[in-house]
Short mmCIF file of C-alpha atoms in Angstrom, two decimals:
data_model
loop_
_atom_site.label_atom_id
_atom_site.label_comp_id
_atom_site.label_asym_id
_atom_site.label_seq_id
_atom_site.Cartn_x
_atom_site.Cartn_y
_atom_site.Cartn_z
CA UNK N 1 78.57 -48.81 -65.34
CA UNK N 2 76.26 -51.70 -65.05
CA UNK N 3 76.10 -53.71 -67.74
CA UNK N 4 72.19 -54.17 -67.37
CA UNK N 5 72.08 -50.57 -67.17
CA UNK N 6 74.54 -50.01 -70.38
CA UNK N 7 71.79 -52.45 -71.82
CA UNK N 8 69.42 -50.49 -71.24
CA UNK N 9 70.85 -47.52 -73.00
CA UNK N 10 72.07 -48.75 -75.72
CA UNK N 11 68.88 -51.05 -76.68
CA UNK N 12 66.79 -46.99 -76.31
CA UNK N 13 64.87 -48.29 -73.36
CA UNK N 14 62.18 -46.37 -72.56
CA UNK N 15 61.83 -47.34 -69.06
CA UNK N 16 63.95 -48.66 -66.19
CA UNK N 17 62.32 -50.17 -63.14
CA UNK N 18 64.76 -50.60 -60.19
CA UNK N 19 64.07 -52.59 -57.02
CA UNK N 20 65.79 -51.31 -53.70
CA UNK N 21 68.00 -48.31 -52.84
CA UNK N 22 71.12 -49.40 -54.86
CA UNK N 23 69.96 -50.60 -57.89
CA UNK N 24 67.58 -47.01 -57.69
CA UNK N 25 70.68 -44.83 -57.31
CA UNK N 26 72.95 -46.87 -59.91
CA UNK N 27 70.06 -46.04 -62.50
CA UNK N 28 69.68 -42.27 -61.43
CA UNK N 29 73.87 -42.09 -61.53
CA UNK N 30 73.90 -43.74 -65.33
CA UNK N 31 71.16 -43.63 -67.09
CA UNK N 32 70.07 -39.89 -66.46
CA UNK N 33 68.13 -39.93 -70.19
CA UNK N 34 65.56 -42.41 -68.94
CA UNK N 35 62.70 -42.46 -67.07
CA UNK N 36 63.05 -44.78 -63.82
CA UNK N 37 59.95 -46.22 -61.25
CA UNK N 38 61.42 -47.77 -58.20
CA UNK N 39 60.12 -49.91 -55.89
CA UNK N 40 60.85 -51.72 -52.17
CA UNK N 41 62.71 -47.86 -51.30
CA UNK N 42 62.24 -46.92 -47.87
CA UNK N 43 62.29 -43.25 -48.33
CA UNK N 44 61.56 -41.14 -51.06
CA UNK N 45 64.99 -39.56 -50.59
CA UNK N 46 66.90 -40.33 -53.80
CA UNK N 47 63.89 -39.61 -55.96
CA UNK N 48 63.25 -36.02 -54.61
CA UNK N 49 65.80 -34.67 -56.78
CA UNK N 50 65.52 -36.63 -59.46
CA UNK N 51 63.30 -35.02 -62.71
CA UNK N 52 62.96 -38.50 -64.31
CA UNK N 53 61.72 -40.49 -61.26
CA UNK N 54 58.59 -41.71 -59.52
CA UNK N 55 58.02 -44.77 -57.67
CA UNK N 56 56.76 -46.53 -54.61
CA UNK N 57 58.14 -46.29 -51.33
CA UNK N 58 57.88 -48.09 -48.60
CA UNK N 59 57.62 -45.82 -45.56
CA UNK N 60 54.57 -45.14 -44.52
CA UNK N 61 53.39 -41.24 -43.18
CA UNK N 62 53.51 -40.96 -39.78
CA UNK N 63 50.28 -39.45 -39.26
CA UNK N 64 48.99 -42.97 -41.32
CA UNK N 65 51.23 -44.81 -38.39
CA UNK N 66 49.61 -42.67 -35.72
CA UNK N 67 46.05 -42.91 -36.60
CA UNK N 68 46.51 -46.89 -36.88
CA UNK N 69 48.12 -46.61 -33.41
CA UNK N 70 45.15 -44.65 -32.10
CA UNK N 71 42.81 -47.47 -33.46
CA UNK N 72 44.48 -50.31 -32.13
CA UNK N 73 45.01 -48.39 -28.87
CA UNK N 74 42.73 -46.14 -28.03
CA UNK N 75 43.59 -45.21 -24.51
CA UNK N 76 47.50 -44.36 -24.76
CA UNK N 77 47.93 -41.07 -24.96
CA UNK N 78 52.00 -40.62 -24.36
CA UNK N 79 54.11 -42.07 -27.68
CA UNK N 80 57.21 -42.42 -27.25
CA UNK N 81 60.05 -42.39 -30.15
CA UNK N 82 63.44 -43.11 -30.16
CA UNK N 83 65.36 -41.04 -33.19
CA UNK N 84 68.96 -40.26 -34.71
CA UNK N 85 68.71 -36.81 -35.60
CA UNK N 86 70.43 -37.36 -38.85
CA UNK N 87 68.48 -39.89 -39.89
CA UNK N 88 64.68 -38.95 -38.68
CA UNK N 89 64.81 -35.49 -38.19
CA UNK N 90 62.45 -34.03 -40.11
CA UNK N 91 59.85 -37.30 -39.44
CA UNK N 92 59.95 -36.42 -36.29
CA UNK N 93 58.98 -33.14 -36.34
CA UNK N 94 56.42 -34.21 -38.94
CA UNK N 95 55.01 -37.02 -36.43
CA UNK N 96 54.97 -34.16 -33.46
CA UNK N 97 52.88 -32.31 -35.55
CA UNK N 98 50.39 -35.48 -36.93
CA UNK N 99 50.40 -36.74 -32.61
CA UNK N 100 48.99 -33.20 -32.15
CA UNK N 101 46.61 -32.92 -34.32
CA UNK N 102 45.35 -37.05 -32.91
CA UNK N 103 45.69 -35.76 -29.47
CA UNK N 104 48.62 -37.54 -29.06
CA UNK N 105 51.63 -36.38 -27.13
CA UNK N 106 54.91 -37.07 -28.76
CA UNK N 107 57.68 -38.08 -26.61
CA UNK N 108 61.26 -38.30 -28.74
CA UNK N 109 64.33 -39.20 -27.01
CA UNK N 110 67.39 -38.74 -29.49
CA UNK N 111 70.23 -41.02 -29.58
CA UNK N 112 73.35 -40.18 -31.30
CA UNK N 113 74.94 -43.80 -30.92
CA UNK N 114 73.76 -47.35 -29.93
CA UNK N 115 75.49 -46.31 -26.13
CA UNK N 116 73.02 -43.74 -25.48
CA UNK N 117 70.31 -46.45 -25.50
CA UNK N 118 69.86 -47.43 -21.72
CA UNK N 119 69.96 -43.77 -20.41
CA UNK N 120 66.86 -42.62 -23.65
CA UNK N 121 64.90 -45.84 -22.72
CA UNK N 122 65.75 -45.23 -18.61
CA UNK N 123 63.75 -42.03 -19.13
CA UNK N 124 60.99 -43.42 -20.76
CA UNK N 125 59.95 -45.74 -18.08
CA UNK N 126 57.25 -43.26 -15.95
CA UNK N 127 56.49 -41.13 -19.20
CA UNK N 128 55.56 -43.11 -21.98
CA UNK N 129 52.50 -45.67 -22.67
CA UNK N 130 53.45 -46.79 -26.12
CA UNK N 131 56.97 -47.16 -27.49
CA UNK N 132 56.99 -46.43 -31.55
CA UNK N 133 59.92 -47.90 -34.22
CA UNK N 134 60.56 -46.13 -37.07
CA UNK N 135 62.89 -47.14 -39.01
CA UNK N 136 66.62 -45.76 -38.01
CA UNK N 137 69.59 -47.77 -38.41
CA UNK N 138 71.37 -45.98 -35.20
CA UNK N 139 68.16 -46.78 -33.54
CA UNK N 140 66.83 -49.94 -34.71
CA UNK N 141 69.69 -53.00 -35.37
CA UNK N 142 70.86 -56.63 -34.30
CA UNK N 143 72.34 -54.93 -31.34
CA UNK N 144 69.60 -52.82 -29.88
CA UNK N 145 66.41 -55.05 -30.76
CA UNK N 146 67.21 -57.21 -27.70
CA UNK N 147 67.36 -54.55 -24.94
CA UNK N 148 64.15 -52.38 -26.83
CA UNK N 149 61.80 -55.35 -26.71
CA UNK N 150 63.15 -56.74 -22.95
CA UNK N 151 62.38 -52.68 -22.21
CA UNK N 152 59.00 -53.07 -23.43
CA UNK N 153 58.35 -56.03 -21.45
CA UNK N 154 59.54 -55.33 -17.95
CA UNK N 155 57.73 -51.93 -17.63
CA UNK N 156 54.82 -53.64 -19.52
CA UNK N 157 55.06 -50.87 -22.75
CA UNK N 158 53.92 -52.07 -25.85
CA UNK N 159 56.23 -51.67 -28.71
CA UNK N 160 55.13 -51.27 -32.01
CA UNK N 161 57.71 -52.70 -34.38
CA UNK N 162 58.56 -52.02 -37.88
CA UNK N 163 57.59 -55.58 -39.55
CA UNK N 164 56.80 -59.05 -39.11
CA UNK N 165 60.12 -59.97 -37.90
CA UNK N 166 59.89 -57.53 -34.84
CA UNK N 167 56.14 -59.02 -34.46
CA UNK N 168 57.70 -62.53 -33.94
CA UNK N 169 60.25 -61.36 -31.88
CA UNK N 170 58.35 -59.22 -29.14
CA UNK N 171 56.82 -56.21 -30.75
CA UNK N 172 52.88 -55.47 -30.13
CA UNK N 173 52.10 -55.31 -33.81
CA UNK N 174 53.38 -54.04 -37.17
CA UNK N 175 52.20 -51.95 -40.15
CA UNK N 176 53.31 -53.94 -43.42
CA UNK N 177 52.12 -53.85 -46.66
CA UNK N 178 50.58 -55.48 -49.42
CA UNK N 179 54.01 -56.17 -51.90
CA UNK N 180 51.72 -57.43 -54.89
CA UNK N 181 49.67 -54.23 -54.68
CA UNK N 182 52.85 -52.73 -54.61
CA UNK N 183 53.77 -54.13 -58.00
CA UNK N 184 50.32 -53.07 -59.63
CA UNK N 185 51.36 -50.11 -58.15
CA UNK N 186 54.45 -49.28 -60.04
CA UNK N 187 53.19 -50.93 -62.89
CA UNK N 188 50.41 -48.29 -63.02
CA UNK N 189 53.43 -45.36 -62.87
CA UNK N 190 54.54 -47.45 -65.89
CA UNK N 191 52.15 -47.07 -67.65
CA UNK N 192 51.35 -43.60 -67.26
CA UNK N 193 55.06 -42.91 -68.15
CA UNK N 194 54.69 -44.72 -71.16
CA UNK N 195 51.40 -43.18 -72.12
CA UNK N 196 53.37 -39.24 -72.12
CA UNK N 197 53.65 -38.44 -68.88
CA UNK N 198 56.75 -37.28 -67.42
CA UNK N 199 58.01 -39.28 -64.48
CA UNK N 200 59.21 -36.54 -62.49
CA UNK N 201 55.42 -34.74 -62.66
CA UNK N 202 54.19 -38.13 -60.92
CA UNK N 203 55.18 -38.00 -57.39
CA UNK N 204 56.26 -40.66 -55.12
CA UNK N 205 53.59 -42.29 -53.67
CA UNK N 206 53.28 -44.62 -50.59
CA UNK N 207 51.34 -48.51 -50.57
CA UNK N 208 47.44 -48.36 -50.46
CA UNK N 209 47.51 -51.33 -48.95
#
């Protein structure tokens, strides 16, 4: 066990406030008695189960990354996605459903490994305006950043990248988010917590900001 966590326990904590994906699933694994909000999680994955959880994460919805899309570029019409079915299945078939309701049309190309790159973006050459990253570790690495953005340049397809980083390196734009508001943000779960409420009646929520 942790020893911070063991801490915790021992010292009848009231609250535990994890930052990322492992300290978030060390706390859920060891100190089941507590109430925990997490913050900088990607997905709300390892709090759905969880009856004393809440917290922040940092994925956006897709219809939120759709509508922004529409707004910054009005006139594209054909979105394409690359996708590992194991990672992004059911955001994709969420984001079919938000592109429809925007007017959107959804194109999704799944890739099983990094190797099946080339052929998915060799497809997407004649049928896609905009190419959009979520986030997808199959997809979306070291190794494949190169040959995504050089894709997006050559047949003159704006990519919209997952952060800053992607924004320096070649991508169109990025949606990010405001990481202070973030804090006020789980601070505010806090404190609801420790005012009665039950963390696992608050659900996850996404940044404002």
């Amino acid at each position: 066990a942790s020893p911070a966590l063991r801490r915790a326990s021992q010292n009848q904590a009231r609250l535990v406030f994890t930052l990322g994906s492992l300290a978030t699933q060390a706390a859920l694994k060891e100190t089941p008695e507590l109430s925990i909000v997490a913050g900088m999680i990607l997905t709300g994955e390892d709090l759905a189960k969880a009856p004393n959880a809440t917290g922040v994460i940092l994925e956006f919805p897709a219809e939120t990354e759709l509508k922004w899309l529409t707004r910054l570029l009005p006139e594209e019409k054909r979105i394409a996605v690359l996708f590992n079915s194991g990672e992004n299945q059911s955001r994709i078939e969420a984001a079919t459903r938000a592109a429809k309701s925007l007017g959107l049309t959804l194109e999704p190309r799944k890739l099983e490994s990094p190797r099946d790159l080339p052929s998915a973006l060799e497809s997407l050459a004649s049928q896609a305006d905009v190419l959009w990253g979520i986030a997808d570790p199959v997809v979306l690495n070291p190794q494949t950043a190169q040959p995504i953005l050089l894709f997006s340049l050559r047949n003159r397809i704006p990519f919209v990248g997952l952060s800053l980083t992607w924004v320096k390196a070649g991508a169109l734009y990025a949606l990010d988010r405001d990481y202070d508001d973030i804090g006020m943000q789980c601070g505010e779960l806090a404190l609801r917590i420790l005012q009665g409420k039950p963390a696992g009646t608050l659900p996850p929520t996404v940044p404002r900001k």
